[in-house]
Coordinates of C-alpha atoms in Angstrom, one line a residue:
M1 CA -16.3 3.9 -34.3
T2 CA -18.8 0.9 -34.8
E3 CA -18.0 -3.1 -36.5
Q4 CA -20.1 -6.0 -36.4
M5 CA -18.3 -8.8 -33.9
T6 CA -18.6 -11.3 -30.8
G7 CA -19.1 -10.0 -27.3
A8 CA -15.7 -11.7 -26.8
Q9 CA -14.4 -9.3 -29.3
S10 CA -15.8 -6.4 -27.6
L11 CA -15.1 -6.9 -24.8
I12 CA -11.4 -7.2 -25.9
R13 CA -11.8 -4.0 -28.1
S14 CA -12.8 -2.5 -25.2
L15 CA -10.0 -3.0 -22.9
E16 CA -7.5 -1.8 -25.2
A17 CA -9.6 1.5 -25.9
A18 CA -9.6 1.7 -22.3
G19 CA -5.5 1.6 -22.3
A20 CA -4.9 -1.7 -21.1
D21 CA -2.1 -2.6 -22.0
T22 CA -1.4 -5.9 -19.4
I23 CA -3.7 -8.3 -18.2
F24 CA -2.8 -10.5 -15.8
G25 CA -5.4 -14.1 -15.7
I26 CA -6.4 -17.6 -15.8
P27 CA -8.2 -18.7 -18.6
G28 CA -11.6 -20.8 -17.3
G29 CA -14.7 -21.9 -18.8
A30 CA -16.8 -18.7 -18.6
I31 CA -14.5 -15.9 -19.8
L32 CA -12.5 -18.5 -22.0
P33 CA -14.5 -17.0 -25.5
A34 CA -12.8 -13.8 -24.3
Y35 CA -9.3 -15.7 -24.4
D36 CA -9.3 -16.6 -27.9
P37 CA -9.9 -13.0 -29.1
L38 CA -6.9 -12.1 -26.2
M39 CA -4.4 -13.8 -28.3
D40 CA -5.1 -11.5 -31.4
S41 CA -4.6 -8.7 -29.2
T42 CA -2.0 -5.7 -28.4
I43 CA -2.1 -6.7 -24.9
R44 CA 0.1 -8.5 -22.8
H45 CA -1.1 -11.3 -21.0
I46 CA 0.4 -12.8 -18.2
L47 CA -0.9 -16.1 -17.1
V48 CA -0.5 -16.5 -13.2
R49 CA -0.6 -19.2 -11.2
H50 CA -3.3 -18.4 -8.9
E51 CA -6.1 -15.3 -9.1
Q52 CA -5.3 -14.5 -6.1
G53 CA -1.7 -13.7 -7.3
A54 CA -3.3 -12.2 -11.0
G55 CA -5.2 -9.1 -8.4
H56 CA -2.0 -8.9 -6.2
A57 CA 0.2 -8.5 -9.4
A58 CA -2.8 -5.8 -10.9
Q59 CA -2.4 -4.2 -7.5
G60 CA 1.4 -3.7 -7.8
Y61 CA 1.4 -2.3 -11.4
A62 CA -1.0 0.4 -10.6
A63 CA 0.5 1.2 -7.3
A64 CA 4.2 1.5 -9.4
T65 CA 2.7 3.2 -12.1
G66 CA -0.4 5.0 -11.4
R67 CA -1.9 3.7 -14.2
V68 CA -5.1 0.9 -13.5
G69 CA -4.0 -2.4 -13.3
V70 CA -6.6 -5.4 -14.3
C71 CA -6.9 -8.7 -13.7
M72 CA -9.1 -11.6 -15.3
A73 CA -10.3 -14.7 -14.1
T74 CA -13.4 -17.2 -14.8
S75 CA -17.0 -17.3 -13.1
G76 CA -17.4 -19.8 -9.7
P77 CA -13.9 -19.8 -7.5
G78 CA -11.5 -18.1 -10.1
A79 CA -13.7 -15.1 -9.2
T80 CA -14.1 -15.7 -6.0
N81 CA -10.0 -16.2 -5.6
L82 CA -9.9 -11.8 -6.1
V83 CA -11.9 -11.6 -3.3
T84 CA -8.9 -10.7 -1.3
P85 CA -6.6 -8.7 -3.6
I86 CA -10.5 -6.7 -4.6
A87 CA -11.0 -6.1 -0.9
D88 CA -7.1 -5.0 -0.6
A89 CA -7.4 -2.2 -3.6
H90 CA -9.9 -1.3 -1.7
M91 CA -8.3 -0.8 1.4
D92 CA -5.6 0.6 0.0
S93 CA -7.6 3.0 -2.4
V94 CA -5.4 0.8 -5.7
P95 CA -7.2 1.8 -8.7
M96 CA -7.4 -2.1 -10.1
V97 CA -10.7 -3.4 -13.2
A98 CA -11.0 -7.1 -12.1
V99 CA -12.9 -8.8 -15.1
T100 CA -14.5 -11.9 -14.8
G101 CA -17.0 -14.4 -16.4
Q102 CA -19.8 -15.5 -15.3
V103 CA -22.8 -18.4 -16.8
G104 CA -24.9 -17.7 -19.5
A105 CA -27.3 -15.3 -18.2
S106 CA -30.0 -18.1 -18.8
M107 CA -28.5 -20.2 -16.3
I108 CA -27.5 -17.3 -13.6
G109 CA -29.2 -18.0 -10.3
T110 CA -29.6 -21.5 -11.2
D111 CA -26.5 -23.0 -8.8
A112 CA -25.0 -23.8 -12.2
F113 CA -21.5 -25.6 -12.2
Q114 CA -18.9 -23.1 -11.1
E115 CA -21.3 -20.3 -10.9
A116 CA -21.3 -18.0 -8.0
D117 CA -22.5 -14.0 -7.1
I118 CA -19.4 -13.0 -7.5
R119 CA -21.2 -8.9 -7.5
G120 CA -23.1 -9.9 -4.6
I121 CA -20.3 -11.1 -2.8
T122 CA -17.6 -8.0 -3.8
M123 CA -20.5 -5.3 -3.4
P124 CA -19.1 -4.2 0.1
I125 CA -15.3 -4.1 -1.5
T126 CA -15.4 -2.7 -4.9
K127 CA -16.0 1.1 -5.4
H128 CA -18.9 -0.4 -8.1
N129 CA -19.2 -3.2 -10.3
F130 CA -20.9 -3.7 -13.2
L131 CA -23.1 -7.5 -14.2
V132 CA -23.1 -7.5 -18.1
T133 CA -25.7 -9.5 -19.6
D134 CA -26.2 -7.6 -22.7
P135 CA -23.3 -7.8 -25.1
A136 CA -24.4 -4.3 -26.3
E137 CA -23.5 -3.5 -23.0
I138 CA -20.0 -4.0 -22.7
P139 CA -18.3 -1.2 -24.7
R140 CA -20.0 1.1 -22.3
R141 CA -19.4 -0.7 -19.1
I142 CA -15.5 -1.2 -19.2
A143 CA -15.4 2.5 -20.6
E144 CA -16.9 3.3 -17.3
A145 CA -15.1 0.5 -15.3
F146 CA -12.0 2.0 -15.9
H147 CA -12.8 5.7 -15.1
I148 CA -14.6 5.3 -12.1
A149 CA -11.5 3.1 -10.7
S150 CA -9.0 5.7 -11.7
T151 CA -11.1 9.4 -10.9
G152 CA -12.2 10.3 -7.5
R153 CA -10.6 8.0 -4.2
P154 CA -9.0 5.5 -6.8
G155 CA -10.4 1.8 -6.5
P156 CA -11.3 -1.5 -7.8
V157 CA -14.4 -1.8 -10.2
L158 CA -15.3 -5.1 -10.7
V159 CA -17.4 -6.0 -14.4
D160 CA -19.0 -9.5 -14.8
V161 CA -19.9 -10.7 -18.4
A162 CA -22.1 -13.3 -19.3
K163 CA -20.6 -16.0 -21.4
S164 CA -23.8 -15.6 -23.1
A165 CA -23.2 -12.3 -23.7
L166 CA -19.5 -12.9 -24.8
Q167 CA -20.7 -15.9 -27.2
A168 CA -23.3 -13.9 -28.8
S169 CA -22.7 -11.2 -31.5
T170 CA -22.9 -7.7 -31.0
I171 CA -21.8 -3.9 -32.4
F172 CA -19.0 -2.7 -30.9
D173 CA -19.6 1.1 -29.6
W174 CA -16.7 2.9 -28.0
P175 CA -18.8 5.4 -26.0
S176 CA -17.4 9.2 -27.2
E177 CA -19.0 10.5 -23.6
L178 CA -20.1 9.3 -20.0
H179 CA -22.8 10.0 -18.2
L180 CA -22.7 8.2 -14.5
P181 CA -26.0 10.3 -12.7
G182 CA -24.7 10.5 -8.7
Y183 CA -21.2 10.5 -9.7
R184 CA -18.9 13.8 -9.9
P185 CA -15.8 13.3 -7.4
V186 CA -15.2 16.9 -6.2
T187 CA -11.7 17.6 -6.8
R188 CA -11.1 21.4 -6.3
P189 CA -11.4 22.5 -2.6
H190 CA -13.7 25.5 -1.7
A191 CA -12.0 28.5 -1.3
K192 CA -13.9 29.2 1.8
Q193 CA -12.3 26.0 4.0
I194 CA -8.9 26.7 2.4
R195 CA -8.7 30.2 4.2
E196 CA -10.4 29.0 7.0
A197 CA -6.9 26.6 7.2
T198 CA -4.8 29.2 6.1
R199 CA -5.8 31.1 9.6
L200 CA -6.3 28.1 12.0
I201 CA -2.2 27.4 10.3
L202 CA -1.0 30.6 11.2
E203 CA -2.4 30.7 14.7
S204 CA -1.3 27.2 15.6
R205 CA 2.2 26.7 17.7
K206 CA 2.4 23.3 17.6
P207 CA 1.3 21.9 13.8
V208 CA 2.1 18.9 12.1
L209 CA 1.4 17.2 8.6
Y210 CA 0.0 14.0 8.9
V211 CA 0.6 12.8 5.4
G212 CA -1.7 9.7 4.1
G213 CA -1.7 6.7 1.4
G214 CA -3.9 9.8 -0.3
T215 CA -0.5 12.1 -1.3
I216 CA 0.5 9.0 -3.0
R217 CA -2.9 8.3 -5.2
A218 CA -2.5 12.0 -5.6
R219 CA 1.0 12.7 -7.3
A220 CA 1.1 15.0 -4.5
S221 CA 4.8 15.0 -3.6
R222 CA 6.0 18.1 -4.8
E223 CA 3.3 19.9 -4.0
L224 CA 3.7 18.8 -0.3
L225 CA 7.5 19.6 -0.1
A226 CA 6.6 22.9 -1.2
L227 CA 4.4 23.3 1.4
A228 CA 6.5 22.2 4.1
E229 CA 9.8 23.9 3.3
L230 CA 7.3 27.0 2.7
T231 CA 5.8 26.9 6.5
G232 CA 8.5 24.9 8.5
I233 CA 6.0 22.4 10.1
P234 CA 7.4 18.7 10.5
V235 CA 6.1 16.2 8.8
V236 CA 4.8 12.5 9.4
T237 CA 4.4 9.6 7.2
T238 CA 2.0 6.6 7.3
L239 CA 2.7 3.2 6.1
M240 CA 0.9 4.1 3.5
A241 CA 2.7 7.5 2.8
R242 CA 6.3 6.5 2.5
G243 CA 8.1 8.3 -0.2
A244 CA 5.4 11.5 -0.3
F245 CA 8.4 13.2 1.8
P246 CA 12.0 12.6 1.3
D247 CA 13.3 10.4 4.6
S248 CA 16.4 13.0 4.5
H249 CA 14.5 15.9 5.2
V250 CA 15.2 17.5 8.3
Q251 CA 11.7 18.4 9.2
H252 CA 10.5 14.7 8.5
L253 CA 10.0 12.8 11.5
G254 CA 9.0 9.1 10.3
M255 CA 6.0 7.3 10.3
P256 CA 3.2 7.6 13.2
G257 CA 1.1 4.8 14.6
M258 CA 2.3 1.5 16.5
H259 CA 5.3 1.2 15.2
G260 CA 6.3 4.7 14.3
T261 CA 8.9 6.5 15.7
V262 CA 9.0 8.3 18.6
A263 CA 9.2 11.6 17.5
A264 CA 6.2 10.7 15.4
V265 CA 3.8 9.7 17.8
A266 CA 4.5 12.5 20.1
A267 CA 4.2 15.0 17.4
L268 CA 1.1 14.1 17.1
Q269 CA -0.2 13.6 20.2
K270 CA 1.7 17.0 21.5
S271 CA 0.1 18.9 18.8
D272 CA -2.1 21.9 18.3
L273 CA -3.1 21.6 15.1
I274 CA -3.1 18.4 12.9
I275 CA -3.4 18.9 9.4
S276 CA -4.9 15.7 7.2
L277 CA -3.9 14.9 3.7
G278 CA -4.8 12.3 2.6
A279 CA -5.3 10.5 5.4
R280 CA -7.9 8.6 7.7
F281 CA -6.8 8.0 11.0
D282 CA -7.3 5.2 11.1
D283 CA -6.5 2.7 14.2
R284 CA -3.2 1.9 13.7
V285 CA -2.2 4.7 13.7
T286 CA -4.7 7.0 16.2
G287 CA -4.4 3.9 19.2
N288 CA -6.7 4.5 21.1
L289 CA -9.3 7.3 19.9
D290 CA -10.2 8.8 23.0
S291 CA -6.7 10.1 24.0
F292 CA -5.3 10.9 20.9
A293 CA -4.2 14.3 20.4
P294 CA -6.3 15.6 23.2
H295 CA -5.3 18.9 22.5
A296 CA -5.0 18.9 18.8
K297 CA -7.6 20.7 16.3
I298 CA -8.0 19.0 13.0
I299 CA -7.4 20.1 9.3
H300 CA -9.0 17.4 7.4
A301 CA -8.4 17.3 3.1
D302 CA -9.4 14.3 2.0
I303 CA -10.8 13.6 -2.0
D304 CA -13.4 10.9 0.2
P305 CA -16.2 12.8 1.8
A306 CA -17.0 9.5 3.9
E307 CA -13.5 9.5 5.4
I308 CA -13.6 13.1 7.0
G309 CA -14.8 13.1 10.5
K310 CA -15.6 9.5 10.6
N311 CA -13.1 9.0 13.4
R312 CA -12.1 12.1 14.5
H313 CA -14.0 15.4 14.6
A314 CA -12.5 17.8 11.4
D315 CA -12.4 21.4 12.8
V316 CA -11.8 22.3 9.3
P317 CA -13.4 19.6 6.7
I318 CA -11.9 20.3 2.9
V319 CA -13.5 18.2 -0.1
G320 CA -10.8 18.0 -2.8
D321 CA -7.7 16.4 -4.5
V322 CA -5.1 16.9 -2.2
R323 CA -2.5 18.0 -4.8
E324 CA -5.6 21.0 -5.4
V325 CA -5.6 21.6 -1.5
L326 CA -1.8 21.7 -1.8
L327 CA -1.8 24.3 -4.3
D328 CA -4.1 26.6 -2.7
L329 CA -2.4 25.9 0.9
V330 CA 0.9 27.1 -0.3
A331 CA -0.5 30.2 -2.6
T332 CA -2.5 31.5 0.3
L333 CA 0.2 30.8 2.6
T334 CA 2.8 32.4 0.3
T335 CA 0.5 35.5 0.2
E336 CA -0.1 36.0 3.9
A337 CA 3.8 35.5 4.2
A338 CA 4.7 38.3 1.7
A339 CA 2.6 40.0 3.9
G340 CA 4.3 39.7 6.8
R341 CA 2.6 36.7 8.5
T342 CA 4.3 34.0 9.0
G343 CA 3.6 30.9 11.7
D344 CA 6.1 31.1 14.8
Y345 CA 7.0 27.5 15.1
E346 CA 10.8 27.9 16.7
G347 CA 10.2 25.7 19.5
W348 CA 8.0 23.7 18.7
V349 CA 10.4 22.5 15.9
A350 CA 13.2 22.3 18.3
F351 CA 11.0 20.3 20.7
V352 CA 10.2 17.4 18.3
A353 CA 13.8 17.8 16.8
G354 CA 15.0 16.9 20.3
I355 CA 12.9 13.7 21.0
K356 CA 14.5 12.4 16.8
S357 CA 17.6 12.8 18.1
T358 CA 17.3 11.3 21.4
Y359 CA 15.0 8.3 20.6
P360 CA 16.3 7.4 16.7
L361 CA 15.2 3.9 15.4
G362 CA 17.3 1.3 16.7
Y363 CA 17.9 -2.3 17.5
D364 CA 19.9 -4.6 19.1
E365 CA 22.2 -7.3 18.0
P366 CA 21.1 -10.7 18.6
A367 CA 23.9 -12.2 21.5
D368 CA 24.4 -15.1 19.8
G369 CA 26.3 -13.1 16.8
G370 CA 23.5 -14.5 14.4
L371 CA 21.9 -12.4 11.5
S372 CA 19.3 -9.0 12.6
P373 CA 16.3 -9.1 10.4
Q374 CA 17.2 -5.2 10.9
Y375 CA 20.0 -5.0 9.5
V376 CA 19.6 -6.9 6.3
I377 CA 16.8 -4.8 5.4
E378 CA 19.5 -1.5 6.5
R379 CA 21.7 -2.7 4.4
L380 CA 19.6 -3.6 1.6
G381 CA 18.1 -0.4 1.3
A382 CA 21.7 1.4 1.5
I383 CA 22.5 -1.3 -1.4
A384 CA 19.4 -1.3 -3.5
G385 CA 18.8 2.7 -2.9
P386 CA 16.2 5.0 -3.2
D387 CA 15.2 4.0 -6.9
T388 CA 14.6 1.1 -6.1
V389 CA 10.9 -0.3 -5.8
Y390 CA 10.6 -2.2 -2.8
A391 CA 7.4 -4.4 -2.3
S392 CA 7.1 -6.1 1.3
G393 CA 4.3 -8.7 3.1
V394 CA 2.3 -8.0 5.9
G395 CA 3.9 -8.7 9.6
Q396 CA 7.3 -7.7 11.2
H397 CA 9.6 -7.6 8.1
Q398 CA 7.0 -5.1 6.8
M399 CA 7.8 -3.0 9.5
W400 CA 11.5 -3.0 9.5
A401 CA 11.2 -2.5 5.8
A402 CA 9.1 0.8 6.6
Q403 CA 11.8 1.5 9.2
F404 CA 15.0 0.7 8.0
V405 CA 14.5 1.2 4.1
R406 CA 15.4 5.3 3.4
Y407 CA 12.7 6.2 0.9
E408 CA 13.3 9.1 -0.9
K409 CA 10.9 9.1 -3.6
P410 CA 6.9 8.5 -4.0
N411 CA 5.8 5.3 -5.4
T412 CA 8.6 3.6 -4.2
W413 CA 7.4 1.6 -1.3
I414 CA 4.1 -0.6 -2.4
N415 CA 2.6 -2.6 0.7
S416 CA -1.2 -4.2 2.0
G417 CA -1.8 -1.6 4.1
G418 CA -5.2 -1.2 5.3
L419 CA -6.2 -5.1 4.9
G420 CA -2.9 -6.2 5.8
T421 CA -2.3 -9.3 3.5
M422 CA 0.3 -12.1 3.7
G423 CA 1.3 -12.9 0.7
Y424 CA 0.9 -9.5 -1.5
A425 CA 5.0 -9.7 -1.5
V426 CA 5.4 -11.3 -5.0
P427 CA 2.8 -10.7 -7.3
A428 CA 2.5 -7.1 -6.3
A429 CA 6.7 -7.2 -7.0
M430 CA 5.6 -8.8 -10.1
G431 CA 2.9 -6.5 -11.2
A432 CA 5.5 -3.7 -10.5
K433 CA 8.1 -4.9 -11.9
V434 CA 5.8 -5.6 -15.4
G435 CA 4.9 -2.0 -15.2
M436 CA 8.7 -0.3 -14.7
P437 CA 11.0 -2.8 -16.4
D438 CA 13.7 -0.6 -15.9
T439 CA 13.2 -1.1 -12.3
T440 CA 15.0 -3.1 -9.3
V441 CA 12.6 -4.3 -7.9
W442 CA 13.1 -5.6 -4.6
A443 CA 10.2 -8.2 -2.2
I444 CA 11.0 -8.3 1.1
D445 CA 8.9 -10.7 2.3
G446 CA 8.6 -13.3 5.2
D447 CA 8.9 -16.7 5.5
G448 CA 4.8 -17.5 5.9
C449 CA 3.9 -15.0 3.9
F450 CA 6.5 -16.1 0.9
Q451 CA 4.2 -19.6 1.4
M452 CA 2.0 -18.1 0.6
T453 CA 2.5 -16.6 -3.2
N454 CA 5.4 -18.1 -3.8
Q455 CA 3.9 -20.2 -6.9
E456 CA 4.0 -16.9 -8.9
L457 CA 8.1 -17.2 -9.3
A458 CA 6.9 -19.5 -12.0
T459 CA 5.2 -16.8 -13.7
C460 CA 8.1 -14.4 -13.2
A461 CA 10.6 -17.0 -14.3
I462 CA 8.8 -17.9 -17.8
N463 CA 7.8 -14.3 -18.7
D464 CA 11.0 -13.0 -17.6
I465 CA 10.2 -11.0 -15.0
P466 CA 13.3 -10.4 -13.1
I467 CA 12.5 -9.5 -9.4
K468 CA 14.3 -10.0 -6.1
V469 CA 12.9 -11.6 -3.4
A470 CA 14.6 -11.2 0.1
I471 CA 13.2 -13.8 2.6
I472 CA 13.4 -13.2 6.2
N473 CA 13.3 -15.9 7.6
N474 CA 12.8 -16.1 11.2
E475 CA 10.8 -19.3 11.1
S476 CA 8.0 -18.3 12.4
L477 CA 4.9 -16.2 12.3
G478 CA 7.0 -13.2 13.4
M479 CA 4.5 -10.6 14.5
V480 CA 1.9 -13.5 15.9
R481 CA 4.9 -14.7 18.0
Q482 CA 5.8 -10.9 18.8
W483 CA 2.7 -10.4 20.5
Q484 CA 2.7 -14.1 21.8
T485 CA 6.0 -12.8 23.6
L486 CA 4.7 -9.8 25.5
F487 CA 1.0 -10.6 25.7
Y488 CA 0.5 -14.5 26.0
N489 CA 3.6 -15.6 28.4
E490 CA 5.2 -16.8 25.4
R491 CA 3.2 -19.9 25.1
Y492 CA 4.1 -19.6 21.3
S493 CA 0.7 -21.8 20.0
N494 CA 0.9 -22.1 16.7
T495 CA 3.4 -19.6 15.0
D496 CA 6.5 -22.0 14.6
L497 CA 6.9 -22.8 10.8
H498 CA 10.0 -24.5 11.1
S499 CA 11.0 -22.6 8.0
K500 CA 14.8 -23.2 8.0
R501 CA 14.3 -26.7 7.9
I502 CA 11.1 -26.9 5.3
P503 CA 11.6 -25.9 2.8
D504 CA 15.0 -25.6 1.5
F505 CA 14.2 -21.9 -0.3
V506 CA 17.1 -22.2 -2.5
K507 CA 16.4 -25.4 -3.9
L508 CA 12.8 -24.3 -4.0
A509 CA 13.1 -21.3 -5.8
D510 CA 15.7 -23.4 -8.0
A511 CA 13.1 -26.1 -8.9
Y512 CA 10.8 -22.7 -10.4
G513 CA 13.9 -21.1 -12.5
C514 CA 15.1 -18.9 -10.4
V515 CA 18.5 -17.9 -8.5
G516 CA 18.3 -19.0 -5.2
L517 CA 20.9 -17.3 -2.6
A518 CA 21.0 -18.1 1.3
C519 CA 22.8 -15.6 4.1
E520 CA 23.1 -16.7 7.6
K521 CA 26.0 -13.9 8.9
P522 CA 26.4 -10.7 9.1
E523 CA 29.3 -10.6 7.5
D524 CA 28.0 -12.6 4.5
V525 CA 24.9 -9.7 3.9
D526 CA 26.3 -6.8 2.0
A527 CA 28.4 -9.6 -0.3
T528 CA 24.8 -11.7 -0.8
I529 CA 22.5 -8.4 -1.5
E530 CA 25.4 -7.6 -4.0
K531 CA 25.6 -10.4 -5.9
A532 CA 21.8 -10.9 -6.0
M533 CA 21.7 -7.5 -7.5
G534 CA 24.4 -8.3 -10.7
I535 CA 21.8 -11.2 -11.7
N536 CA 18.7 -8.9 -14.0
D537 CA 18.2 -12.0 -16.6
V538 CA 16.2 -14.4 -13.8
P539 CA 14.3 -13.9 -10.7
V540 CA 16.4 -14.4 -7.2
V541 CA 15.9 -15.4 -3.9
V542 CA 17.6 -15.3 -0.9
D543 CA 17.2 -17.0 2.6
F544 CA 18.0 -14.4 4.7
R545 CA 17.9 -16.6 8.1
V546 CA 17.4 -14.3 10.8
H547 CA 17.5 -14.5 14.3
R548 CA 13.9 -15.5 15.8
D549 CA 13.5 -13.6 18.6
A550 CA 14.1 -10.3 17.0
M551 CA 11.2 -7.7 17.7
V552 CA 9.8 -4.8 16.1
W553 CA 10.5 -1.2 18.4
P554 CA 8.9 1.5 19.0
M555 CA 5.2 0.0 19.6
V556 CA 1.9 1.1 21.1
A557 CA 0.0 -2.1 22.4
A558 CA -3.3 -2.4 20.1
G559 CA -6.5 -0.6 22.3
T560 CA -4.0 1.6 24.2
S561 CA -3.2 5.5 24.1
N562 CA 0.2 6.2 21.9
D563 CA 0.9 8.3 25.0
E564 CA 2.1 4.6 26.2
I565 CA 4.6 3.9 23.2
K566 CA 8.2 1.7 24.1
Y567 CA 10.5 2.6 22.4
A568 CA 12.0 -1.0 23.9
R569 CA 10.6 -3.4 26.0
D570 CA 9.9 -1.8 29.9
L571 CA 11.9 1.3 27.8
A572 CA 9.0 4.4 27.8
P573 CA 10.4 7.5 26.7
D574 CA 10.0 10.8 28.8
F575 CA 9.7 13.8 26.7
D576 CA 7.0 15.5 29.3
E577 CA 9.8 17.4 30.7
D578 CA 10.9 18.6 27.8
E579 CA 7.6 20.1 26.9
A580 CA 6.9 22.2 29.7
S581 CA 8.9 24.9 27.8
L582 CA 7.1 25.2 24.6

């Protein structure tokens, strides 16, 4: 299919051919030629108020739908404002294509107005990136960008297009096939490694399924459930994998790591075999690596070979798509079971179940009768239900949202895990709602995070994107304040935001064309949430004015061993005595 047109028209036609139905962006000089044909396109463009919002919205869209999210910005500051969401998408394996304008080809390298080497800047934080100066290359580069972003380990791809290429005349020629030398992601696991993994699983007595975000990206929740129920092995789901395995399932021990459940942390520490599925042995999970799971052998399955053995030696490395790995493991273990060979985990399962019942997640109510943030989030999850999509910012509210909302389904929990980007929640919720318009979407945000990107409420109100926002307002940079309480002798240097006084979040919501609500009494929580749930034609913002001294527990202090987990201040669990009976 060939047709004469401008490079700008070719760019928009290429995005259509690649399957893009939504672009989040802001026009500017270098990208301006592309915005003219965009007016006539089937693609919906959503004009955001800041490029960072465009990037996070594309992330939220991608995380909720599984499709590639698309954002667009102009050269220089427009492009550099996308750096944070691009880095965020890179850390969390989110399929995203960022299209940026660049100054004319003859001006590149001259320090022209609004010039920045965005390709060089983003080289370490993209899966791949392109600089296009020849208009004839536009269709192929867009096709390649979408393919690279969505296959293998998903991630962000940048396509930087010179303004001269957008303005020039060209032939539109959509490629019928792609040739990408050196890019051949391995999706099918090696049969020998599957057999070896099966042998270890049957020999072990204390195995754990350590489930990471790759299981979500691989759409492998059904296969995970099949393996777990076939074997009876306990399951832990990382922050990025919440919802990959139902919270209500008897085998689920919760989230591991720095603010994980005692049962999940203990299971990993005491295990003799960790079956890692799309996880990367992140420092927030392992604590001090030298003391992490000292007696465990490791089966490490990941589509990215660079992750295998990066932080912890893998006894059985398996390169492949997590879904394919799970299908093969289920098949081989089913064959073994038919021959009478199954694992013996009865004592182990009883041990971890005992820890789970002895040390459940909990929290103290404020002594002054004030509003507990954990209670707010717990009730929000109960009332909104498991079909709702929850997007969170970063900090204490993020951990409480991971702990106290019950996740039963994949792709219902969206957060910034690897990069930890404050300001993520509102634009990510916006993108999720655009991608899933018939689904309720709640942004659970902190008062600090909310003040970084709340301008996107204007985007939501104008474009009929009725998200709901729960601000967990403790008038502080809460997680930093918690560390100051624990490690800096309660010297609260620059963490007081005065957010219960300035700004007035209810008036701010009203100014943005949203409905603003406030709640500061426990007895009003349910009615406030239900009122917000009943408003579905405009965005809703609820200012939950919570007790400022609430802390996230359990906790493993940064850099310490997971064996030093505390379930409350100065209170450590004791499960060594029970372990002796295994």
